[in-house]
PDB file of N, CA, C and O in Angstrom:
ATOM      1  N   MET A   1      18.625  -0.659  -0.734  1.00  0.00           N
ATOM      2  CA  MET A   1      17.701  -1.482  -1.973  1.00  0.00           C
ATOM      3  C   MET A   1      17.035  -2.447  -1.731  1.00  0.00           C
ATOM      4  O   MET A   1      17.594  -3.101  -1.307  1.00  0.00           O
ATOM      5  N   VAL A   2      15.664  -2.406  -1.899  1.00  0.00           N
ATOM      6  CA  VAL A   2      14.378  -3.646  -1.879  1.00  0.00           C
ATOM      7  C   VAL A   2      14.373  -3.652  -3.175  1.00  0.00           C
ATOM      8  O   VAL A   2      13.567  -2.655  -4.133  1.00  0.00           O
ATOM      9  N   MET A   3      14.437  -5.070  -3.444  1.00  0.00           N
ATOM     10  CA  MET A   3      13.889  -5.545  -4.790  1.00  0.00           C
ATOM     11  C   MET A   3      12.870  -6.676  -4.114  1.00  0.00           C
ATOM     12  O   MET A   3      12.642  -7.457  -3.226  1.00  0.00           O
ATOM     13  N   ILE A   4      11.390  -6.487  -5.231  1.00  0.00           N
ATOM     14  CA  ILE A   4       9.795  -6.954  -4.735  1.00  0.00           C
ATOM     15  C   ILE A   4       9.847  -7.681  -5.835  1.00  0.00           C
ATOM     16  O   ILE A   4       9.038  -7.083  -7.214  1.00  0.00           O
ATOM     17  N   GLY A   5      10.041  -8.998  -5.729  1.00  0.00           N
ATOM     18  CA  GLY A   5       9.152  -9.918  -7.159  1.00  0.00           C
ATOM     19  C   GLY A   5       8.174 -10.171  -6.884  1.00  0.00           C
ATOM     20  O   GLY A   5       7.466 -10.385  -5.827  1.00  0.00           O
ATOM     21  N   ILE A   6       7.452 -10.333  -7.831  1.00  0.00           N
ATOM     22  CA  ILE A   6       5.891 -10.410  -7.413  1.00  0.00           C
ATOM     23  C   ILE A   6       5.531 -11.786  -9.076  1.00  0.00           C
ATOM     24  O   ILE A   6       5.910 -11.527  -9.784  1.00  0.00           O
ATOM     25  N   ASP A   7       5.157 -12.801  -8.251  1.00  0.00           N
ATOM     26  CA  ASP A   7       4.006 -13.674  -8.942  1.00  0.00           C
ATOM     27  C   ASP A   7       3.235 -13.435  -9.291  1.00  0.00           C
ATOM     28  O   ASP A   7       2.423 -13.957  -8.416  1.00  0.00           O
ATOM     29  N   PRO A   8       2.682 -12.944 -10.423  1.00  0.00           N
ATOM     30  CA  PRO A   8       1.075 -13.194 -10.310  1.00  0.00           C
ATOM     31  C   PRO A   8       0.508 -14.093 -10.798  1.00  0.00           C
ATOM     32  O   PRO A   8       0.760 -15.035 -11.865  1.00  0.00           O
ATOM     33  N   HIS A   9      -0.945 -14.339 -10.093  1.00  0.00           N
ATOM     34  CA  HIS A   9      -1.823 -15.440 -10.877  1.00  0.00           C
ATOM     35  C   HIS A   9      -3.187 -14.439 -11.081  1.00  0.00           C
ATOM     36  O   HIS A   9      -3.379 -13.384 -10.885  1.00  0.00           O
ATOM     37  N   LYS A  10      -4.292 -15.343 -11.211  1.00  0.00           N
ATOM     38  CA  LYS A  10      -5.497 -14.732 -11.769  1.00  0.00           C
ATOM     39  C   LYS A  10      -6.246 -14.274 -10.579  1.00  0.00           C
ATOM     40  O   LYS A  10      -6.855 -13.070 -10.711  1.00  0.00           O
ATOM     41  N   ALA A  11      -6.066 -15.268  -9.517  1.00  0.00           N
ATOM     42  CA  ALA A  11      -6.746 -14.504  -8.408  1.00  0.00           C
ATOM     43  C   ALA A  11      -5.855 -13.767  -7.508  1.00  0.00           C
ATOM     44  O   ALA A  11      -6.377 -13.193  -6.153  1.00  0.00           O
ATOM     45  N   THR A  12      -4.898 -14.181  -7.068  1.00  0.00           N
ATOM     46  CA  THR A  12      -3.589 -13.611  -6.315  1.00  0.00           C
ATOM     47  C   THR A  12      -2.361 -13.846  -7.067  1.00  0.00           C
ATOM     48  O   THR A  12      -2.144 -13.593  -8.113  1.00  0.00           O
ATOM     49  N   HIS A  13      -1.376 -12.419  -6.003  1.00  0.00           N
ATOM     50  CA  HIS A  13      -0.042 -12.682  -6.341  1.00  0.00           C
ATOM     51  C   HIS A  13       0.529 -12.575  -5.063  1.00  0.00           C
ATOM     52  O   HIS A  13       0.226 -12.552  -3.838  1.00  0.00           O
ATOM     53  N   THR A  14       1.865 -13.239  -5.243  1.00  0.00           N
ATOM     54  CA  THR A  14       2.779 -13.470  -4.289  1.00  0.00           C
ATOM     55  C   THR A  14       4.013 -12.188  -4.386  1.00  0.00           C
ATOM     56  O   THR A  14       4.519 -12.241  -5.893  1.00  0.00           O
ATOM     57  N   ALA A  15       4.032 -12.001  -3.607  1.00  0.00           N
ATOM     58  CA  ALA A  15       5.455 -10.795  -3.538  1.00  0.00           C
ATOM     59  C   ALA A  15       6.208 -11.517  -2.469  1.00  0.00           C
ATOM     60  O   ALA A  15       6.063 -11.499  -1.597  1.00  0.00           O
ATOM     61  N   VAL A  16       7.470 -10.939  -3.079  1.00  0.00           N
ATOM     62  CA  VAL A  16       9.055 -11.273  -2.064  1.00  0.00           C
ATOM     63  C   VAL A  16       9.771 -10.419  -2.001  1.00  0.00           C
ATOM     64  O   VAL A  16      10.231 -10.084  -3.040  1.00  0.00           O
ATOM     65  N   ALA A  17       9.983  -9.963  -0.758  1.00  0.00           N
ATOM     66  CA  ALA A  17      10.880  -8.918  -0.697  1.00  0.00           C
ATOM     67  C   ALA A  17      12.197  -9.406  -0.245  1.00  0.00           C
ATOM     68  O   ALA A  17      12.904 -10.047   0.377  1.00  0.00           O
ATOM     69  N   ILE A  18      13.756  -9.053  -0.915  1.00  0.00           N
ATOM     70  CA  ILE A  18      14.850  -9.135  -0.660  1.00  0.00           C
ATOM     71  C   ILE A  18      15.635  -7.975  -0.603  1.00  0.00           C
ATOM     72  O   ILE A  18      15.288  -6.649  -1.165  1.00  0.00           O
ATOM     73  N   ASP A  19      16.783  -8.352   0.385  1.00  0.00           N
ATOM     74  CA  ASP A  19      17.847  -7.080   0.061  1.00  0.00           C
ATOM     75  C   ASP A  19      18.713  -7.033  -0.264  1.00  0.00           C
ATOM     76  O   ASP A  19      19.013  -8.004  -1.731  1.00  0.00           O
ATOM     77  N   ASP A  20      19.609  -6.069  -0.539  1.00  0.00           N
ATOM     78  CA  ASP A  20      20.989  -6.188  -1.518  1.00  0.00           C
ATOM     79  C   ASP A  20      21.924  -7.120  -1.177  1.00  0.00           C
ATOM     80  O   ASP A  20      22.814  -7.380  -2.102  1.00  0.00           O
ATOM     81  N   CYS A  21      21.770  -8.121  -0.221  1.00  0.00           N
ATOM     82  CA  CYS A  21      22.567  -9.367  -0.372  1.00  0.00           C
ATOM     83  C   CYS A  21      21.683 -10.661  -0.697  1.00  0.00           C
ATOM     84  O   CYS A  21      22.128 -11.971  -0.243  1.00  0.00           O
ATOM     85  N   GLU A  22      20.320 -10.533  -1.218  1.00  0.00           N
ATOM     86  CA  GLU A  22      19.369 -11.516  -1.748  1.00  0.00           C
ATOM     87  C   GLU A  22      18.838 -12.118  -0.815  1.00  0.00           C
ATOM     88  O   GLU A  22      18.362 -13.482  -0.526  1.00  0.00           O
ATOM     89  N   GLN A  23      18.630 -11.501   0.528  1.00  0.00           N
ATOM     90  CA  GLN A  23      17.899 -12.100   1.920  1.00  0.00           C
ATOM     91  C   GLN A  23      16.581 -11.888   1.922  1.00  0.00           C
ATOM     92  O   GLN A  23      16.482 -10.541   1.444  1.00  0.00           O
ATOM     93  N   VAL A  24      15.950 -12.950   1.741  1.00  0.00           N
ATOM     94  CA  VAL A  24      14.249 -12.613   2.143  1.00  0.00           C
ATOM     95  C   VAL A  24      13.840 -11.580   3.019  1.00  0.00           C
ATOM     96  O   VAL A  24      14.633 -12.342   4.608  1.00  0.00           O
ATOM     97  N   LEU A  25      13.452 -10.785   2.678  1.00  0.00           N
ATOM     98  CA  LEU A  25      13.084 -10.105   4.086  1.00  0.00           C
ATOM     99  C   LEU A  25      11.828 -10.005   4.612  1.00  0.00           C
ATOM    100  O   LEU A  25      11.363  -9.946   6.000  1.00  0.00           O
ATOM    101  N   THR A  26      10.700 -10.906   3.931  1.00  0.00           N
ATOM    102  CA  THR A  26       9.419 -10.873   4.091  1.00  0.00           C
ATOM    103  C   THR A  26       8.356 -11.164   2.695  1.00  0.00           C
ATOM    104  O   THR A  26       9.298 -11.036   1.928  1.00  0.00           O
ATOM    105  N   GLU A  27       7.597 -12.059   2.714  1.00  0.00           N
ATOM    106  CA  GLU A  27       6.885 -11.919   1.750  1.00  0.00           C
ATOM    107  C   GLU A  27       5.052 -11.811   1.796  1.00  0.00           C
ATOM    108  O   GLU A  27       4.667 -11.823   3.192  1.00  0.00           O
ATOM    109  N   ARG A  28       4.292 -11.809   0.963  1.00  0.00           N
ATOM    110  CA  ARG A  28       3.122 -11.196   0.906  1.00  0.00           C
ATOM    111  C   ARG A  28       2.135 -11.971   0.075  1.00  0.00           C
ATOM    112  O   ARG A  28       2.940 -11.971  -1.393  1.00  0.00           O
ATOM    113  N   LEU A  29       1.036 -12.563   0.149  1.00  0.00           N
ATOM    114  CA  LEU A  29      -0.078 -12.513  -0.786  1.00  0.00           C
ATOM    115  C   LEU A  29      -1.256 -11.929  -0.718  1.00  0.00           C
ATOM    116  O   LEU A  29      -1.806 -11.544   0.178  1.00  0.00           O
ATOM    117  N   VAL A  30      -1.549 -11.555  -1.597  1.00  0.00           N
ATOM    118  CA  VAL A  30      -2.754 -10.541  -1.868  1.00  0.00           C
ATOM    119  C   VAL A  30      -3.743 -10.988  -2.905  1.00  0.00           C
ATOM    120  O   VAL A  30      -3.500 -11.544  -3.686  1.00  0.00           O
ATOM    121  N   GLN A  31      -5.098 -10.279  -2.744  1.00  0.00           N
ATOM    122  CA  GLN A  31      -5.933 -11.277  -3.795  1.00  0.00           C
ATOM    123  C   GLN A  31      -5.569 -10.063  -5.078  1.00  0.00           C
ATOM    124  O   GLN A  31      -5.533  -8.877  -4.746  1.00  0.00           O
ATOM    125  N   ALA A  32      -5.885 -10.430  -5.910  1.00  0.00           N
ATOM    126  CA  ALA A  32      -6.223  -9.647  -7.112  1.00  0.00           C
ATOM    127  C   ALA A  32      -7.348  -9.086  -7.146  1.00  0.00           C
ATOM    128  O   ALA A  32      -8.549  -9.721  -7.786  1.00  0.00           O
ATOM    129  N   THR A  33      -7.450  -8.136  -6.826  1.00  0.00           N
ATOM    130  CA  THR A  33      -8.744  -6.993  -6.369  1.00  0.00           C
ATOM    131  C   THR A  33      -8.469  -5.696  -6.674  1.00  0.00           C
ATOM    132  O   THR A  33      -6.889  -5.441  -7.375  1.00  0.00           O
ATOM    133  N   HIS A  34      -9.365  -4.569  -6.640  1.00  0.00           N
ATOM    134  CA  HIS A  34      -9.009  -3.377  -6.871  1.00  0.00           C
ATOM    135  C   HIS A  34      -7.854  -3.045  -5.968  1.00  0.00           C
ATOM    136  O   HIS A  34      -7.702  -1.884  -6.224  1.00  0.00           O
ATOM    137  N   ARG A  35      -8.096  -3.299  -4.652  1.00  0.00           N
ATOM    138  CA  ARG A  35      -7.214  -3.330  -3.770  1.00  0.00           C
ATOM    139  C   ARG A  35      -5.668  -3.573  -3.387  1.00  0.00           C
ATOM    140  O   ARG A  35      -4.526  -3.400  -2.690  1.00  0.00           O
ATOM    141  N   GLN A  36      -5.172  -4.624  -4.444  1.00  0.00           N
ATOM    142  CA  GLN A  36      -4.275  -5.232  -4.568  1.00  0.00           C
ATOM    143  C   GLN A  36      -2.696  -4.127  -4.687  1.00  0.00           C
ATOM    144  O   GLN A  36      -1.999  -4.213  -3.599  1.00  0.00           O
ATOM    145  N   VAL A  37      -2.732  -3.346  -5.182  1.00  0.00           N
ATOM    146  CA  VAL A  37      -1.632  -1.941  -5.025  1.00  0.00           C
ATOM    147  C   VAL A  37      -1.665  -1.423  -4.094  1.00  0.00           C
ATOM    148  O   VAL A  37      -0.621  -1.266  -3.217  1.00  0.00           O
ATOM    149  N   PRO A  38      -2.499  -0.305  -3.101  1.00  0.00           N
ATOM    150  CA  PRO A  38      -2.256   0.182  -1.920  1.00  0.00           C
ATOM    151  C   PRO A  38      -2.126  -1.064  -0.828  1.00  0.00           C
ATOM    152  O   PRO A  38      -1.274  -0.582  -0.524  1.00  0.00           O
ATOM    153  N   GLU A  39      -2.442  -2.150  -0.946  1.00  0.00           N
ATOM    154  CA  GLU A  39      -2.315  -3.051   0.052  1.00  0.00           C
ATOM    155  C   GLU A  39      -0.733  -3.586  -0.585  1.00  0.00           C
ATOM    156  O   GLU A  39       0.466  -3.383   0.702  1.00  0.00           O
ATOM    157  N   LEU A  40      -0.454  -3.751  -1.552  1.00  0.00           N
ATOM    158  CA  LEU A  40       0.922  -3.982  -1.562  1.00  0.00           C
ATOM    159  C   LEU A  40       1.958  -3.054  -1.290  1.00  0.00           C
ATOM    160  O   LEU A  40       3.457  -2.782  -0.573  1.00  0.00           O
ATOM    161  N   VAL A  41       1.753  -1.858  -1.616  1.00  0.00           N
ATOM    162  CA  VAL A  41       2.712  -0.447  -1.321  1.00  0.00           C
ATOM    163  C   VAL A  41       2.565  -0.318   0.161  1.00  0.00           C
ATOM    164  O   VAL A  41       3.871  -0.181   0.833  1.00  0.00           O
ATOM    165  N   THR A  42       1.237  -0.408   1.042  1.00  0.00           N
ATOM    166  CA  THR A  42       1.675   0.135   2.389  1.00  0.00           C
ATOM    167  C   THR A  42       2.600  -1.281   3.091  1.00  0.00           C
ATOM    168  O   THR A  42       3.474  -1.110   3.853  1.00  0.00           O
ATOM    169  N   TRP A  43       2.210  -2.261   2.626  1.00  0.00           N
ATOM    170  CA  TRP A  43       3.229  -3.948   3.040  1.00  0.00           C
ATOM    171  C   TRP A  43       4.824  -3.048   2.491  1.00  0.00           C
ATOM    172  O   TRP A  43       5.428  -3.184   3.491  1.00  0.00           O
ATOM    173  N   ALA A  44       5.122  -2.821   1.504  1.00  0.00           N
ATOM    174  CA  ALA A  44       6.478  -2.146   0.972  1.00  0.00           C
ATOM    175  C   ALA A  44       7.196  -0.904   1.796  1.00  0.00           C
ATOM    176  O   ALA A  44       8.095  -1.008   2.533  1.00  0.00           O
ATOM    177  N   ASP A  45       6.034  -0.244   1.916  1.00  0.00           N
ATOM    178  CA  ASP A  45       6.134   1.188   2.953  1.00  0.00           C
ATOM    179  C   ASP A  45       6.743   0.746   4.165  1.00  0.00           C
ATOM    180  O   ASP A  45       7.470   1.390   4.931  1.00  0.00           O
ATOM    181  N   GLN A  46       6.291  -0.244   5.023  1.00  0.00           N
ATOM    182  CA  GLN A  46       6.730  -0.955   6.188  1.00  0.00           C
ATOM    183  C   GLN A  46       7.739  -1.851   6.041  1.00  0.00           C
ATOM    184  O   GLN A  46       8.962  -2.235   7.195  1.00  0.00           O
ATOM    185  N   LEU A  47       8.811  -1.838   5.279  1.00  0.00           N
ATOM    186  CA  LEU A  47       9.911  -2.432   5.060  1.00  0.00           C
ATOM    187  C   LEU A  47      11.012  -1.225   5.464  1.00  0.00           C
ATOM    188  O   LEU A  47      12.339  -1.459   5.743  1.00  0.00           O
ATOM    189  N   GLY A  48      10.828  -0.036   5.239  1.00  0.00           N
ATOM    190  CA  GLY A  48      11.501   1.394   6.046  1.00  0.00           C
ATOM    191  C   GLY A  48      12.483   1.629   4.621  1.00  0.00           C
ATOM    192  O   GLY A  48      13.766   2.021   5.367  1.00  0.00           O
ATOM    193  N   ASN A  49      12.365   1.288   3.719  1.00  0.00           N
ATOM    194  CA  ASN A  49      13.534   1.569   2.937  1.00  0.00           C
ATOM    195  C   ASN A  49      12.652   2.191   1.679  1.00  0.00           C
ATOM    196  O   ASN A  49      11.915   1.226   0.662  1.00  0.00           O
ATOM    197  N   ASP A  50      12.707   3.378   0.837  1.00  0.00           N
ATOM    198  CA  ASP A  50      11.768   3.805  -0.249  1.00  0.00           C
ATOM    199  C   ASP A  50      12.582   3.735  -1.381  1.00  0.00           C
ATOM    200  O   ASP A  50      12.117   4.031  -2.615  1.00  0.00           O
ATOM    201  N   ASN A  51      13.797   3.502  -1.391  1.00  0.00           N
ATOM    202  CA  ASN A  51      14.092   2.662  -2.419  1.00  0.00           C
ATOM    203  C   ASN A  51      14.410   1.769  -3.289  1.00  0.00           C
ATOM    204  O   ASN A  51      14.941   0.484  -2.568  1.00  0.00           O
ATOM    205  N   ARG A  52      13.465   1.133  -3.710  1.00  0.00           N
ATOM    206  CA  ARG A  52      12.812  -0.293  -4.201  1.00  0.00           C
ATOM    207  C   ARG A  52      12.354  -0.408  -5.492  1.00  0.00           C
ATOM    208  O   ARG A  52      12.138   0.538  -6.134  1.00  0.00           O
ATOM    209  N   ILE A  53      12.513  -1.663  -6.098  1.00  0.00           N
ATOM    210  CA  ILE A  53      11.971  -1.584  -7.472  1.00  0.00           C
ATOM    211  C   ILE A  53      10.857  -3.035  -7.305  1.00  0.00           C
ATOM    212  O   ILE A  53      11.497  -3.909  -6.620  1.00  0.00           O
ATOM    213  N   TRP A  54      10.262  -3.042  -8.077  1.00  0.00           N
ATOM    214  CA  TRP A  54       9.289  -4.122  -8.157  1.00  0.00           C
ATOM    215  C   TRP A  54       9.765  -4.724  -9.412  1.00  0.00           C
ATOM    216  O   TRP A  54       9.742  -4.000 -10.516  1.00  0.00           O
ATOM    217  N   ALA A  55       9.972  -5.981  -8.978  1.00  0.00           N
ATOM    218  CA  ALA A  55       9.660  -7.092 -10.302  1.00  0.00           C
ATOM    219  C   ALA A  55       8.579  -7.827 -10.913  1.00  0.00           C
ATOM    220  O   ALA A  55       8.416  -8.719 -10.036  1.00  0.00           O
ATOM    221  N   VAL A  56       8.012  -7.704 -11.841  1.00  0.00           N
ATOM    222  CA  VAL A  56       6.757  -8.702 -12.334  1.00  0.00           C
ATOM    223  C   VAL A  56       7.337  -9.142 -13.260  1.00  0.00           C
ATOM    224  O   VAL A  56       7.276  -8.915 -14.213  1.00  0.00           O
ATOM    225  N   GLU A  57       6.719 -10.545 -12.734  1.00  0.00           N
ATOM    226  CA  GLU A  57       6.690 -11.512 -13.779  1.00  0.00           C
ATOM    227  C   GLU A  57       6.100 -11.457 -14.992  1.00  0.00           C
ATOM    228  O   GLU A  57       4.416 -11.225 -14.562  1.00  0.00           O
ATOM    229  N   SER A  58       6.073 -11.685 -16.064  1.00  0.00           N
ATOM    230  CA  SER A  58       5.057 -11.109 -17.369  1.00  0.00           C
ATOM    231  C   SER A  58       4.371 -10.027 -17.396  1.00  0.00           C
ATOM    232  O   SER A  58       3.061  -9.981 -17.289  1.00  0.00           O
ATOM    233  N   ALA A  59       5.052  -8.830 -16.902  1.00  0.00           N
ATOM    234  CA  ALA A  59       4.598  -7.569 -17.080  1.00  0.00           C
ATOM    235  C   ALA A  59       3.747  -6.883 -18.493  1.00  0.00           C
ATOM    236  O   ALA A  59       2.949  -6.184 -18.396  1.00  0.00           O
ATOM    237  N   GLY A  60       3.967  -7.868 -19.055  1.00  0.00           N
ATOM    238  CA  GLY A  60       3.550  -8.019 -20.699  1.00  0.00           C
ATOM    239  C   GLY A  60       2.086  -8.573 -20.609  1.00  0.00           C
ATOM    240  O   GLY A  60       1.850  -8.481 -21.794  1.00  0.00           O
ATOM    241  N   GLY A  61       2.272  -9.679 -19.874  1.00  0.00           N
ATOM    242  CA  GLY A  61       0.720 -10.687 -19.503  1.00  0.00           C
ATOM    243  C   GLY A  61       0.144 -10.587 -18.549  1.00  0.00           C
ATOM    244  O   GLY A  61      -0.771  -9.779 -18.541  1.00  0.00           O
ATOM    245  N   LEU A  62       0.082 -11.642 -18.125  1.00  0.00           N
ATOM    246  CA  LEU A  62      -0.589 -11.862 -16.630  1.00  0.00           C
ATOM    247  C   LEU A  62      -0.174 -10.849 -15.515  1.00  0.00           C
ATOM    248  O   LEU A  62      -1.129 -10.220 -15.080  1.00  0.00           O
ATOM    249  N   GLY A  63       0.913 -10.371 -15.755  1.00  0.00           N
ATOM    250  CA  GLY A  63       1.057  -9.288 -14.634  1.00  0.00           C
ATOM    251  C   GLY A  63       0.772  -7.872 -15.351  1.00  0.00           C
ATOM    252  O   GLY A  63       1.328  -6.999 -14.444  1.00  0.00           O
ATOM    253  N   TYR A  64       0.614  -7.362 -16.339  1.00  0.00           N
ATOM    254  CA  TYR A  64       0.508  -6.672 -17.245  1.00  0.00           C
ATOM    255  C   TYR A  64      -0.351  -5.404 -16.101  1.00  0.00           C
ATOM    256  O   TYR A  64       0.016  -4.591 -16.164  1.00  0.00           O
ATOM    257  N   LEU A  65      -2.065  -5.751 -15.670  1.00  0.00           N
ATOM    258  CA  LEU A  65      -2.701  -4.866 -14.890  1.00  0.00           C
ATOM    259  C   LEU A  65      -1.846  -4.350 -14.006  1.00  0.00           C
ATOM    260  O   LEU A  65      -1.812  -3.422 -13.351  1.00  0.00           O
ATOM    261  N   LEU A  66      -1.442  -5.280 -13.300  1.00  0.00           N
ATOM    262  CA  LEU A  66      -0.099  -4.913 -11.896  1.00  0.00           C
ATOM    263  C   LEU A  66       0.865  -3.985 -11.680  1.00  0.00           C
ATOM    264  O   LEU A  66       0.870  -3.118 -11.332  1.00  0.00           O
ATOM    265  N   ALA A  67       1.481  -4.272 -13.061  1.00  0.00           N
ATOM    266  CA  ALA A  67       2.550  -3.904 -13.414  1.00  0.00           C
ATOM    267  C   ALA A  67       2.151  -1.975 -13.761  1.00  0.00           C
ATOM    268  O   ALA A  67       2.992  -1.192 -13.378  1.00  0.00           O
ATOM    269  N   GLN A  68       1.283  -2.092 -14.312  1.00  0.00           N
ATOM    270  CA  GLN A  68       0.353  -0.983 -14.671  1.00  0.00           C
ATOM    271  C   GLN A  68       0.097   0.563 -13.578  1.00  0.00           C
ATOM    272  O   GLN A  68      -0.033   1.306 -13.422  1.00  0.00           O
ATOM    273  N   GLN A  69      -0.673  -0.397 -12.704  1.00  0.00           N
ATOM    274  CA  GLN A  69      -1.056   0.212 -11.738  1.00  0.00           C
ATOM    275  C   GLN A  69       0.100   0.671 -10.603  1.00  0.00           C
ATOM    276  O   GLN A  69       0.096   1.580 -10.374  1.00  0.00           O
ATOM    277  N   LEU A  70       0.807  -0.414 -10.484  1.00  0.00           N
ATOM    278  CA  LEU A  70       2.709  -0.196  -9.574  1.00  0.00           C
ATOM    279  C   LEU A  70       2.861   0.946 -10.392  1.00  0.00           C
ATOM    280  O   LEU A  70       3.268   2.123  -9.632  1.00  0.00           O
ATOM    281  N   LEU A  71       3.317   1.477 -11.631  1.00  0.00           N
ATOM    282  CA  LEU A  71       3.633   2.609 -12.309  1.00  0.00           C
ATOM    283  C   LEU A  71       2.653   3.858 -11.844  1.00  0.00           C
ATOM    284  O   LEU A  71       3.630   4.939 -11.456  1.00  0.00           O
ATOM    285  N   ALA A  72       1.434   3.715 -12.181  1.00  0.00           N
ATOM    286  CA  ALA A  72       0.675   4.797 -11.994  1.00  0.00           C
ATOM    287  C   ALA A  72       0.808   5.357 -10.825  1.00  0.00           C
ATOM    288  O   ALA A  72       0.317   6.810 -10.059  1.00  0.00           O
ATOM    289  N   ALA A  73       1.008   4.036  -9.335  1.00  0.00           N
ATOM    290  CA  ALA A  73       1.221   4.716  -8.257  1.00  0.00           C
ATOM    291  C   ALA A  73       2.531   5.635  -7.702  1.00  0.00           C
ATOM    292  O   ALA A  73       2.964   5.858  -6.515  1.00  0.00           O
ATOM    293  N   GLY A  74       3.086   5.932  -8.783  1.00  0.00           N
ATOM    294  CA  GLY A  74       4.666   5.702  -8.720  1.00  0.00           C
ATOM    295  C   GLY A  74       5.975   5.117  -8.423  1.00  0.00           C
ATOM    296  O   GLY A  74       7.187   5.507  -7.893  1.00  0.00           O
ATOM    297  N   GLU A  75       5.645   3.708  -8.343  1.00  0.00           N
ATOM    298  CA  GLU A  75       6.928   3.187  -8.171  1.00  0.00           C
ATOM    299  C   GLU A  75       7.960   2.611  -9.471  1.00  0.00           C
ATOM    300  O   GLU A  75       7.210   2.442 -10.658  1.00  0.00           O
ATOM    301  N   THR A  76       8.776   2.005  -9.485  1.00  0.00           N
ATOM    302  CA  THR A  76       9.497   1.624 -10.456  1.00  0.00           C
ATOM    303  C   THR A  76       9.236   0.214 -10.329  1.00  0.00           C
ATOM    304  O   THR A  76       9.181  -0.620  -9.694  1.00  0.00           O
ATOM    305  N   VAL A  77       9.007  -0.386 -11.879  1.00  0.00           N
ATOM    306  CA  VAL A  77       8.553  -1.687 -11.851  1.00  0.00           C
ATOM    307  C   VAL A  77       9.391  -2.198 -12.992  1.00  0.00           C
ATOM    308  O   VAL A  77       9.754  -1.092 -14.351  1.00  0.00           O
ATOM    309  N   VAL A  78      10.335  -3.465 -13.534  1.00  0.00           N
ATOM    310  CA  VAL A  78      10.678  -3.909 -14.562  1.00  0.00           C
ATOM    311  C   VAL A  78      10.149  -4.985 -15.020  1.00  0.00           C
ATOM    312  O   VAL A  78       9.445  -5.789 -13.752  1.00  0.00           O
ATOM    313  N   ASP A  79       9.889  -5.710 -16.084  1.00  0.00           N
ATOM    314  CA  ASP A  79       9.655  -6.999 -16.453  1.00  0.00           C
ATOM    315  C   ASP A  79      10.605  -8.044 -16.189  1.00  0.00           C
ATOM    316  O   ASP A  79      11.673  -7.851 -16.873  1.00  0.00           O
ATOM    317  N   ILE A  80      10.168  -9.256 -15.668  1.00  0.00           N
ATOM    318  CA  ILE A  80      11.211 -10.493 -15.601  1.00  0.00           C
ATOM    319  C   ILE A  80      10.482 -11.270 -16.224  1.00  0.00           C
ATOM    320  O   ILE A  80       9.186 -11.568 -16.399  1.00  0.00           O
TER     321      ILE A  80
END
Protein backbone atom coordinates (compact mmCIF):
# COMPACT_ATOMS: atom_id res chain seq x y z
CA MET A 1 0.00 0.00 0.00
CA VAL A 2 1.05 3.57 -0.70
CA MET A 3 -0.16 6.56 1.30
CA ILE A 4 0.07 9.95 -0.33
CA GLY A 5 -0.02 12.92 2.00
CA ILE A 6 -1.09 16.24 0.54
CA ASP A 7 -0.26 19.63 2.07
CA PRO A 8 -2.58 22.00 0.20
CA HIS A 9 -1.90 25.70 -0.25
CA LYS A 10 -3.65 28.37 -2.28
CA ALA A 11 -1.21 28.30 -5.20
CA THR A 12 0.44 24.88 -4.90
CA HIS A 13 0.02 21.45 -3.32
CA THR A 14 2.86 19.30 -2.02
CA ALA A 15 2.40 15.54 -2.23
CA VAL A 16 4.59 12.93 -0.53
CA ALA A 17 4.20 9.19 -1.15
CA ILE A 18 5.25 6.70 1.53
CA ASP A 19 5.26 2.91 1.60
CA ASP A 20 4.12 0.42 4.27
CA CYS A 21 7.37 0.97 6.20
CA GLU A 22 6.80 4.76 6.17
CA GLN A 23 9.75 5.29 3.83
CA VAL A 24 9.43 8.24 1.47
CA LEU A 25 9.12 6.98 -2.09
CA THR A 26 8.90 10.31 -3.88
CA GLU A 27 7.36 13.75 -3.65
CA ARG A 28 5.75 16.17 -6.04
CA LEU A 29 4.82 19.86 -6.11
CA VAL A 30 1.88 20.77 -8.36
CA GLN A 31 0.24 24.06 -9.20
CA ALA A 32 -3.29 24.47 -7.83
CA THR A 33 -5.02 24.60 -11.21
CA HIS A 34 -7.64 22.62 -13.11
CA ARG A 35 -4.83 20.21 -14.06
CA GLN A 36 -3.88 19.33 -10.46
CA VAL A 37 -5.77 16.03 -10.20
CA PRO A 38 -4.76 14.53 -13.58
CA GLU A 39 -1.16 15.46 -12.82
CA LEU A 40 -1.28 13.93 -9.33
CA VAL A 41 -3.04 10.75 -10.46
CA THR A 42 -0.58 10.26 -13.35
CA TRP A 43 2.30 10.74 -10.90
CA ALA A 44 0.73 8.26 -8.43
CA ASP A 45 0.14 5.73 -11.22
CA GLN A 46 3.88 5.72 -11.90
CA LEU A 47 4.47 4.37 -8.38
CA GLY A 48 3.22 1.02 -9.67
CA ASN A 49 0.85 0.34 -6.79
CA ASP A 50 -2.91 0.61 -7.35
CA ASN A 51 -3.53 0.14 -3.62
CA ARG A 52 -3.21 3.74 -2.47
CA ILE A 53 -4.91 6.22 -0.22
CA TRP A 54 -4.71 10.00 -0.31
CA ALA A 55 -4.45 11.81 3.04
CA VAL A 56 -5.39 15.44 2.43
CA GLU A 57 -4.69 17.97 5.16
CA SER A 58 -7.77 20.06 5.93
CA ALA A 59 -10.02 18.23 3.44
CA GLY A 60 -12.91 20.17 4.92
CA GLY A 61 -11.13 23.50 4.49
CA LEU A 62 -8.31 24.56 2.20
CA GLY A 63 -7.98 21.02 0.82
CA TYR A 64 -11.72 20.61 0.16
CA LEU A 65 -11.70 21.13 -3.61
CA LEU A 66 -8.70 18.85 -4.13
CA ALA A 67 -10.21 16.13 -1.92
CA GLN A 68 -13.52 16.27 -3.79
CA GLN A 69 -11.77 16.16 -7.15
CA LEU A 70 -9.73 13.12 -6.09
CA LEU A 71 -12.91 11.38 -4.90
CA ALA A 72 -14.62 12.17 -8.21
CA ALA A 73 -11.62 10.59 -9.99
CA GLY A 74 -12.27 7.36 -8.08
CA GLU A 75 -9.49 7.76 -5.52
CA THR A 76 -9.71 6.91 -1.81
CA VAL A 77 -9.32 10.05 0.32
CA VAL A 78 -9.12 10.70 4.07
CA ASP A 79 -8.98 13.98 5.97
CA ILE A 80 -6.06 14.64 8.26
